[in-house]
Coordinates of C-alpha atoms and ligand atoms in Angstrom, one line a residue:
M1 CA 16.1 7.8 -13.1
G2 CA 19.5 6.3 -12.7
V3 CA 21.0 3.1 -14.1
A4 CA 21.9 0.2 -11.8
E5 CA 24.9 -2.1 -12.5
I6 CA 25.2 -3.4 -16.0
E7 CA 23.6 -6.8 -16.1
E8 CA 23.4 -9.7 -18.6
K9 CA 19.7 -10.0 -18.3
G10 CA 17.0 -7.7 -19.4
F11 CA 13.2 -7.5 -19.3
E12 CA 12.6 -10.4 -21.7
E13 CA 14.6 -12.8 -19.6
T14 CA 13.1 -11.8 -16.2
L15 CA 9.9 -9.9 -15.7
K16 CA 8.2 -10.9 -18.9
P17 CA 8.4 -14.7 -18.4
E18 CA 8.5 -14.8 -14.6
V19 CA 6.0 -12.1 -13.6
V20 CA 3.8 -10.8 -16.4
E21 CA 3.2 -14.2 -18.2
K22 CA 2.7 -16.0 -14.9
G23 CA -0.1 -13.5 -13.9
R24 CA 2.0 -12.3 -10.9
C25 CA 2.2 -8.6 -11.8
F26 CA 0.7 -6.3 -9.2
L27 CA 0.5 -3.5 -11.8
C28 CA 2.4 -1.2 -9.4
G29 CA 4.2 0.5 -12.4
T30 CA 7.6 0.6 -10.6
C31 CA 9.5 -1.0 -13.5
V32 CA 8.0 1.4 -16.0
S33 CA 8.9 4.4 -13.8
F34 CA 12.5 3.2 -13.2
C35 CA 13.4 2.2 -16.7
P36 CA 16.0 4.8 -17.6
F37 CA 15.6 4.3 -21.3
E38 CA 11.8 4.6 -21.3
V39 CA 11.2 1.4 -23.3
L40 CA 8.5 0.0 -21.0
S41 CA 4.8 0.9 -21.1
M42 CA 2.0 -0.5 -18.9
G43 CA -0.4 -2.9 -20.6
A44 CA -3.5 -4.6 -19.1
R45 CA -1.6 -7.5 -17.7
G46 CA 1.7 -5.8 -16.9
P47 CA 4.6 -4.0 -18.5
E48 CA 5.3 -4.4 -22.2
L49 CA 8.4 -3.5 -24.2
V50 CA 7.9 -0.7 -26.7
D51 CA 11.5 -0.4 -27.9
T52 CA 14.8 -2.3 -27.5
C53 CA 15.7 -3.3 -24.0
L54 CA 19.2 -2.3 -23.1
K55 CA 19.5 -4.8 -20.3
C56 CA 20.4 -2.4 -17.6
G57 CA 18.7 -4.4 -14.9
N58 CA 16.7 -1.6 -13.2
C59 CA 13.2 -3.0 -13.9
Y60 CA 13.6 -6.4 -12.2
S61 CA 15.8 -4.9 -9.5
V62 CA 12.8 -2.8 -8.3
C63 CA 10.0 -5.2 -9.0
P64 CA 8.3 -6.4 -5.8
A65 CA 7.1 -9.6 -7.5
Y66 CA 10.6 -10.7 -8.7
E67 CA 13.4 -12.3 -6.7
F68 CA 12.2 -10.6 -3.5
D69 CA 14.8 -11.3 -0.8
E70 CA 12.7 -10.7 2.2
K71 CA 15.5 -11.3 4.6
A72 CA 17.8 -8.7 2.9
V73 CA 15.0 -6.2 2.7
E74 CA 14.2 -6.6 6.4
E75 CA 17.9 -6.2 7.3
F76 CA 17.9 -3.0 5.2
A77 CA 14.7 -1.6 6.7
F78 CA 14.9 -2.8 10.3
G79 CA 18.5 -3.8 10.9
R80 CA 17.4 -7.5 11.4
S81 CA 15.2 -10.1 9.9
R82 CA 12.1 -11.5 11.5
K83 CA 12.2 -14.0 14.3
P84 CA 10.3 -17.3 13.8
D85 CA 7.4 -16.1 16.0
E86 CA 7.0 -12.8 14.1
E87 CA 4.3 -14.1 11.7
F88 CA 3.3 -10.6 10.5
G89 CA 6.9 -9.4 10.1
V90 CA 9.4 -7.5 12.3
Y91 CA 7.8 -5.3 14.8
R92 CA 8.5 -3.3 18.0
S93 CA 5.0 -2.8 19.3
I94 CA 1.3 -3.1 18.3
V95 CA -1.4 -0.8 19.7
L96 CA -4.9 0.5 19.1
A97 CA -5.0 4.2 18.2
R98 CA -7.3 6.9 17.1
S99 CA -7.0 10.5 15.9
K100 CA -7.8 13.4 18.3
D101 CA -7.9 15.8 15.3
P102 CA -11.6 16.7 14.6
E103 CA -10.9 17.6 11.0
V104 CA -9.4 14.1 10.4
L105 CA -12.2 12.3 12.2
K106 CA -14.8 13.9 9.9
V107 CA -13.3 12.3 6.8
C108 CA -11.1 9.4 7.7
Q109 CA -11.7 5.7 7.0
D110 CA -11.3 4.2 10.5
G111 CA -9.4 5.9 13.3
G112 CA -7.7 8.5 11.2
V113 CA -4.2 7.5 12.3
V114 CA -2.7 7.6 8.7
S115 CA -4.0 11.1 8.0
T116 CA -3.0 12.4 11.4
L117 CA 0.6 11.0 11.1
L118 CA 0.9 12.7 7.7
R119 CA -0.4 16.0 9.0
Y120 CA 1.9 15.8 12.0
L121 CA 4.9 15.1 9.7
L122 CA 4.1 17.9 7.3
G123 CA 3.1 20.4 10.1
S124 CA 6.3 19.7 12.1
G125 CA 8.6 20.0 9.1
K126 CA 9.8 16.4 9.5
T127 CA 8.8 15.7 5.9
G128 CA 8.5 18.3 3.1
L129 CA 5.9 16.3 1.1
S130 CA 4.0 13.0 1.1
V131 CA 3.0 10.6 -1.7
L132 CA -0.4 9.0 -1.3
S133 CA -3.5 8.1 -3.1
G134 CA -6.1 10.7 -3.9
V135 CA -9.3 10.3 -6.0
K136 CA -9.7 11.0 -9.7
K137 CA -12.2 13.8 -10.0
E138 CA -13.9 12.6 -13.2
Q139 CA -14.0 9.0 -12.0
P140 CA -15.1 8.6 -8.4
W141 CA -13.5 5.7 -6.5
L142 CA -10.6 5.5 -8.9
P143 CA -7.5 6.0 -6.8
E144 CA -5.0 8.5 -8.3
P145 CA -1.4 9.1 -7.1
R146 CA -0.9 12.5 -5.4
I147 CA 2.0 14.4 -4.0
V148 CA 0.8 16.6 -1.2
L149 CA 2.5 19.5 0.5
S150 CA -0.1 20.5 3.2
G151 CA -2.3 19.1 5.9
S152 CA -5.5 20.3 4.0
E153 CA -4.5 18.3 1.0
V154 CA -4.0 15.2 3.3
L155 CA -7.7 15.6 4.2
E156 CA -8.7 15.5 0.5
C157 CA -7.1 12.1 0.2
A158 CA -8.5 10.5 3.4
G159 CA -10.6 7.3 3.2
S160 CA -10.1 3.9 1.4
R161 CA -10.6 3.2 -2.3
Y162 CA -10.7 -0.5 -3.0
S163 CA -9.3 -0.3 -6.5
Y164 CA -5.7 0.2 -7.5
T165 CA -3.5 3.0 -8.8
T166 CA -0.6 2.1 -11.1
N167 CA 1.6 5.2 -11.1
M168 CA 2.3 5.6 -7.5
M169 CA 6.0 4.8 -8.0
F170 CA 6.4 7.6 -10.6
N171 CA 5.3 10.0 -8.0
M172 CA 7.5 8.4 -5.4
G173 CA 10.5 8.8 -7.7
T174 CA 9.6 12.5 -8.3
A175 CA 9.0 13.2 -4.7
A176 CA 12.2 11.5 -3.5
L177 CA 14.1 13.5 -6.1
L178 CA 12.4 16.8 -5.0
G179 CA 12.9 15.9 -1.4
F180 CA 16.6 15.1 -1.9
L181 CA 17.2 18.3 -3.8
E182 CA 15.5 20.3 -1.1
G183 CA 17.2 18.4 1.7
S184 CA 13.9 17.1 3.1
R185 CA 12.1 13.7 3.1
A186 CA 9.0 12.4 1.4
A187 CA 6.6 10.2 3.4
F188 CA 4.9 7.4 1.6
V189 CA 1.5 5.8 2.1
G190 CA 0.7 2.7 0.2
L191 CA -0.5 -0.9 0.0
P192 CA 1.8 -3.7 0.9
C193 CA 2.9 -4.4 -2.7
Q194 CA 3.7 -0.7 -3.1
V195 CA 5.7 -0.7 0.2
R196 CA 7.7 -3.6 -1.1
A197 CA 8.5 -1.7 -4.3
V198 CA 9.6 1.4 -2.3
R199 CA 12.0 -0.8 -0.3
K200 CA 13.5 -2.3 -3.4
V201 CA 13.9 1.2 -4.9
Q202 CA 15.6 2.4 -1.7
M203 CA 18.0 -0.5 -2.0
L204 CA 19.0 0.3 -5.6
P205 CA 22.8 0.8 -5.7
I206 CA 22.5 4.4 -6.9
E207 CA 24.1 6.3 -4.0
E208 CA 24.3 9.7 -5.7
L209 CA 20.5 9.9 -6.1
G210 CA 20.1 9.4 -2.4
W211 CA 16.8 7.5 -2.6
A212 CA 17.2 5.8 0.7
K213 CA 17.7 9.1 2.6
A214 CA 15.0 11.0 0.8
I215 CA 12.2 8.4 1.4
G216 CA 10.6 8.0 4.8
P217 CA 8.7 7.2 6.8
V218 CA 6.8 4.5 4.9
I219 CA 3.3 4.0 6.1
G220 CA 1.7 0.7 4.9
L221 CA -2.0 -0.2 4.9
F222 CA -3.4 -3.7 5.7
C223 CA -4.7 -5.2 2.4
T224 CA -6.6 -8.4 1.5
E225 CA -7.1 -7.5 -2.2
T226 CA -8.2 -4.8 -4.6
F227 CA -10.8 -4.9 -7.4
D228 CA -10.7 -4.2 -11.1
Y229 CA -12.1 -0.7 -11.3
E230 CA -14.4 -1.1 -14.3
G231 CA -16.0 -4.4 -13.1
F232 CA -16.4 -3.1 -9.5
M233 CA -18.1 0.0 -10.6
A234 CA -20.5 -1.9 -12.9
F235 CA -21.3 -4.2 -10.0
L236 CA -22.0 -1.2 -7.8
K237 CA -24.5 0.1 -10.3
E238 CA -26.2 -3.2 -11.3
R239 CA -26.1 -5.4 -8.2
V240 CA -26.0 -2.8 -5.4
G241 CA -28.2 -0.2 -7.3
L242 CA -26.0 2.8 -6.4
S243 CA -24.0 5.1 -8.8
P244 CA -20.4 5.7 -7.9
E245 CA -21.2 9.4 -7.6
E246 CA -23.7 9.0 -4.8
V247 CA -21.5 6.7 -2.6
V248 CA -19.6 8.7 0.0
K249 CA -17.9 5.8 1.8
M250 CA -17.1 2.1 1.4
N251 CA -15.9 -0.2 4.1
I252 CA -15.4 -3.9 4.8
K253 CA -16.6 -5.4 8.1
K254 CA -17.0 -9.0 9.0
G255 CA -17.0 -10.4 5.4
R256 CA -19.4 -7.8 4.0
M257 CA -18.7 -4.7 2.0
Y258 CA -20.8 -1.6 3.0
F259 CA -21.7 1.2 0.6
Y260 CA -22.8 4.5 2.3
P261 CA -24.9 6.7 0.0
R262 CA -25.0 10.5 0.5
E263 CA -28.6 10.0 1.6
G264 CA -30.4 7.0 2.9
E265 CA -29.4 3.7 4.5
P266 CA -26.1 1.9 3.7
K267 CA -26.3 -1.1 1.5
S268 CA -24.1 -4.2 1.7
V269 CA -23.0 -7.3 -0.1
R270 CA -20.9 -10.3 0.9
V271 CA -17.3 -9.6 -0.1
K272 CA -17.3 -13.1 -1.8
E273 CA -19.7 -11.7 -4.4
L274 CA -16.8 -9.5 -5.6
A275 CA -14.4 -12.4 -6.2
E276 CA -14.5 -12.2 -10.0
F277 CA -13.2 -8.6 -9.8
V278 CA -10.1 -9.5 -7.6
R279 CA -7.0 -8.6 -9.7
D280 CA -4.8 -11.5 -10.8
G281 CA -1.7 -10.2 -9.0
C282 CA -3.6 -9.9 -5.7
K283 CA -4.3 -13.6 -5.8
T284 CA -0.5 -14.3 -5.7
C285 CA 0.2 -11.7 -3.0
T286 CA 1.3 -12.9 0.4
D287 CA 1.6 -9.7 2.4
F288 CA -1.5 -8.7 4.4
S289 CA 0.0 -6.3 7.0
A290 CA 2.5 -4.3 5.0
E291 CA 5.3 -6.2 6.6
L292 CA 8.1 -3.9 5.4
A293 CA 6.6 -0.5 6.3
D294 CA 7.9 1.6 9.2
I295 CA 4.3 1.7 10.5
S296 CA 1.4 -0.5 9.3
V297 CA -2.2 0.5 9.8
G298 CA -5.5 -1.3 9.5
S299 CA -8.7 -1.6 11.4
L300 CA -9.5 -5.4 11.5
G301 CA -13.2 -4.5 11.8
L302 CA -12.9 -2.2 14.8
E303 CA -15.3 0.7 14.8
G304 CA -13.5 4.1 14.7
W305 CA -10.1 2.7 15.8
N306 CA -6.9 1.6 14.1
V307 CA -4.7 -1.3 14.8
V308 CA -1.1 0.1 14.4
I309 CA 2.0 -2.0 14.1
I310 CA 5.2 -0.1 14.8
R311 CA 8.1 -1.8 13.1
S312 CA 11.1 0.4 12.8
E313 CA 13.0 2.9 15.0
L314 CA 11.8 5.7 12.6
G315 CA 8.2 4.4 12.8
E316 CA 8.4 4.5 16.6
E317 CA 9.9 8.0 16.6
V318 CA 7.1 9.3 14.4
F319 CA 4.3 7.6 16.2
K320 CA 5.5 8.7 19.6
G321 CA 6.0 12.3 18.3
A322 CA 2.3 12.4 17.2
V323 CA 1.1 11.0 20.5
E324 CA 3.2 13.4 22.5
A325 CA 1.9 16.3 20.4
G326 CA -1.6 15.4 21.6
L327 CA -2.7 14.3 18.1
L328 CA -3.4 10.6 18.8
E329 CA -4.9 8.6 21.7
T330 CA -3.9 5.0 22.2
R331 CA -5.2 1.9 24.0
D332 CA -3.5 -1.4 24.8
I333 CA -4.2 -4.1 22.2
S334 CA -5.3 -6.4 25.0
E335 CA -8.4 -4.3 25.5
E336 CA -9.8 -5.8 22.3
P337 CA -9.4 -9.5 23.0
G338 CA -10.1 -11.0 19.6
V339 CA -7.9 -8.7 17.5
M340 CA -4.6 -10.5 17.5
D341 CA -6.4 -13.7 16.4
I342 CA -8.1 -11.9 13.6
L343 CA -4.7 -10.4 12.5
L344 CA -3.0 -13.8 12.5
R345 CA -6.0 -15.4 10.7
L346 CA -5.8 -12.9 7.9
V347 CA -2.0 -13.1 7.6
R348 CA -2.2 -16.9 7.3
M349 CA -5.2 -16.8 5.0
K350 CA -3.4 -14.6 2.5
R351 CA -0.2 -16.8 2.5
K352 CA -2.3 -19.9 2.0
R353 CA -4.3 -18.4 -0.8
A354 CA -1.2 -17.6 -2.9
P355 CA -0.3 -20.5 -5.2
K356 CA 3.0 -21.9 -4.1
E357 CA 4.4 -22.3 -7.6
K358 CA 3.7 -18.6 -8.2
E359 CA 5.7 -17.4 -5.2
N360 CA 9.0 -15.7 -5.9
P361 CA 11.0 -17.4 -8.6
Ligands
LIG401 C1 -7.5 -1.4 -1.0 C2 -7.5 -1.4 0.5 C3 -7.7 -2.6 1.2 C4 -7.7 -2.6 2.6 N1 -8.0 -3.8 3.2 C5 -8.0 -3.9 4.6 C6 -8.3 -5.1 5.3 O1 -8.6 -6.1 4.6 N2 -8.3 -5.1 6.6 C7 -8.0 -3.9 7.4 O2 -8.0 -4.0 8.6 N3 -7.7 -2.8 6.7 C8 -7.7 -2.7 5.4 N4 -7.4 -1.6 4.7 C9 -6.9 -0.4 5.5 C10 -8.1 0.5 6.0 O3 -9.1 0.6 5.0 C11 -7.6 1.9 6.3 O4 -6.8 2.4 5.2 C12 -6.7 1.9 7.5 O5 -7.3 1.3 8.6 C13 -6.3 3.3 7.9 O6 -7.4 4.0 8.4 P1 -7.3 5.6 8.7 O7 -8.6 6.0 9.2 O8 -6.0 5.8 9.4 O9 -7.1 6.1 7.2 P2 -7.2 7.6 6.6 O10 -6.7 8.6 7.6 O11 -8.6 7.8 6.1 O12 -6.2 7.5 5.4 C14 -6.3 6.6 4.4 C15 -5.1 6.7 3.5 O13 -5.2 5.6 2.6 C16 -4.7 5.9 1.3 N5 -5.5 5.1 0.3 C17 -6.8 5.1 0.1 N6 -7.1 4.2 -0.9 C18 -5.9 3.8 -1.4 C19 -5.5 2.9 -2.4 N7 -6.4 2.3 -3.2 N8 -4.2 2.7 -2.6 C20 -3.2 3.3 -1.9 N9 -3.5 4.1 -0.8 C21 -4.8 4.4 -0.6 C22 -5.0 7.4 1.2 O14 -3.9 8.0 0.5 C23 -5.0 7.9 2.7 O15 -3.9 8.6 3.0 C24 -7.4 -1.5 3.3 C25 -7.2 -0.3 2.6 C26 -7.2 -0.2 1.2 C27 -6.9 1.1 0.5
LIG402 S1 14.9 -1.1 -17.1 FE1 14.4 -0.9 -19.3 S2 16.3 -1.0 -20.4 FE2 16.7 -1.7 -18.3 S3 16.4 -4.0 -18.4 FE3 14.5 -3.1 -17.9 S4 13.4 -2.8 -19.8 FE4 15.5 -3.1 -20.3
LIG403 S1 4.9 -6.0 -10.2 FE1 5.3 -3.8 -10.6 S2 7.5 -3.7 -11.0 FE2 6.9 -5.9 -11.2 S3 6.4 -6.2 -13.3 FE3 4.5 -5.7 -12.4 S4 4.3 -3.4 -12.6 FE4 6.5 -4.0 -13.0
LIG404 S1 -3.5 -7.8 -2.3 FE1 -3.1 -5.6 -1.9 S2 -1.0 -5.5 -1.5 FE2 -1.3 -7.4 -2.5 S3 -1.0 -7.0 -4.7 FE3 -3.2 -6.7 -4.3 S4 -3.3 -4.5 -3.9 FE4 -1.2 -5.1 -3.6

């Protein structure tokens, strides 16, 4: 990875006291991946120094939890910052959408928009590869970063895992470099905190590596929180009475988490019962709708449909392309009357939940 401008400050003056020790680390791993001297390693609460910090400034320049200048990032990503009434960030349009691809509909989480967009991008040669989250074979429901090159690999990664994967940014760095060398682009799918990290990486002043040009489009997922993997899996076995291996799908609807076993009826618990497994960094996170992505996708409890927020010119071009190729069907958001209220409620709830003193230093 490249080196940013030489700075006075290093890890010990920035991320350690302001992010890790304040319990604000999202564990995204971006700082570790972008330390050019490889002196950071990921610990349980966040990055730790394993050798002398050379104070190059990369780690805190890419950290989504440190000095995040939202206005500057919005200017970079969208050419303008949000208007006062854009509570869930800059956007061009918001629609309901669903995949028309039968292969996607068999495996997707909600309406399959994310997988369909990725298959469209790869199939049409608009991107050479995509970075997303797959599943660890030996540990079901543990997300694992994946670089995928084909539409069939996209299908293997469909569905939502409600735990977290740390090394997404390492893959993003590799993919962007590969994409740059091949003259193609790498699409990215991630949670709002990961999208924030991607934007900061794109803004690093390392022109010759061409990060900005090699990444895109960035597809963000709506996110309320993720759960500590070990605790969540133990809860699944002990409280729900299902083993991780026999669960084929998990989903959150109207305040309950549903677990669908391979055979038999789904079981559910109130999401509130999982509160003790919510990761510390998530409690400080203010971004529900992936406000800095080119396209943000969630479901807000709709059965088999996605709510899609199209934010940038690139996002619009990609979404329109997939619709025109006959891969997606759309409906007007007004056809589901309560949806905008739910979106605003969740956006506000997440901002309110984050302790004020723990917001950006
Ligand atoms: C942890 C988490 C929390 C979420 N919370 C909400 C919520 O509160 N409200 C809401 O409306 N929607 C939420 N979503 C989004 C929702 O679950 C769907 O991902 C979204 O509606 C897209 O549906 P789809 O059918 O297009 O997805 P699919 O076509 O099935 O594609 C899903 C994509 O999600 C990626 N993915 C899965 N798990 C992870 C993970 N842990 N980290 C990063 N990427 C992952 C995969 O790479 C895959 O490409 C959440 C998603 C996740 C992963
Ligand atoms: S990126 Fe590495 S060397 Fe540079 S300031 Fe951070 S820890 Fe120190
Ligand atoms: S939020 Fe990410 S980049 Fe920031 S300290 Fe934590 S792991 Fe590093
Ligand atoms: S709530 Fe979601 S977006 Fe925020 S830090 Fe947790 S996983 Fe990341």
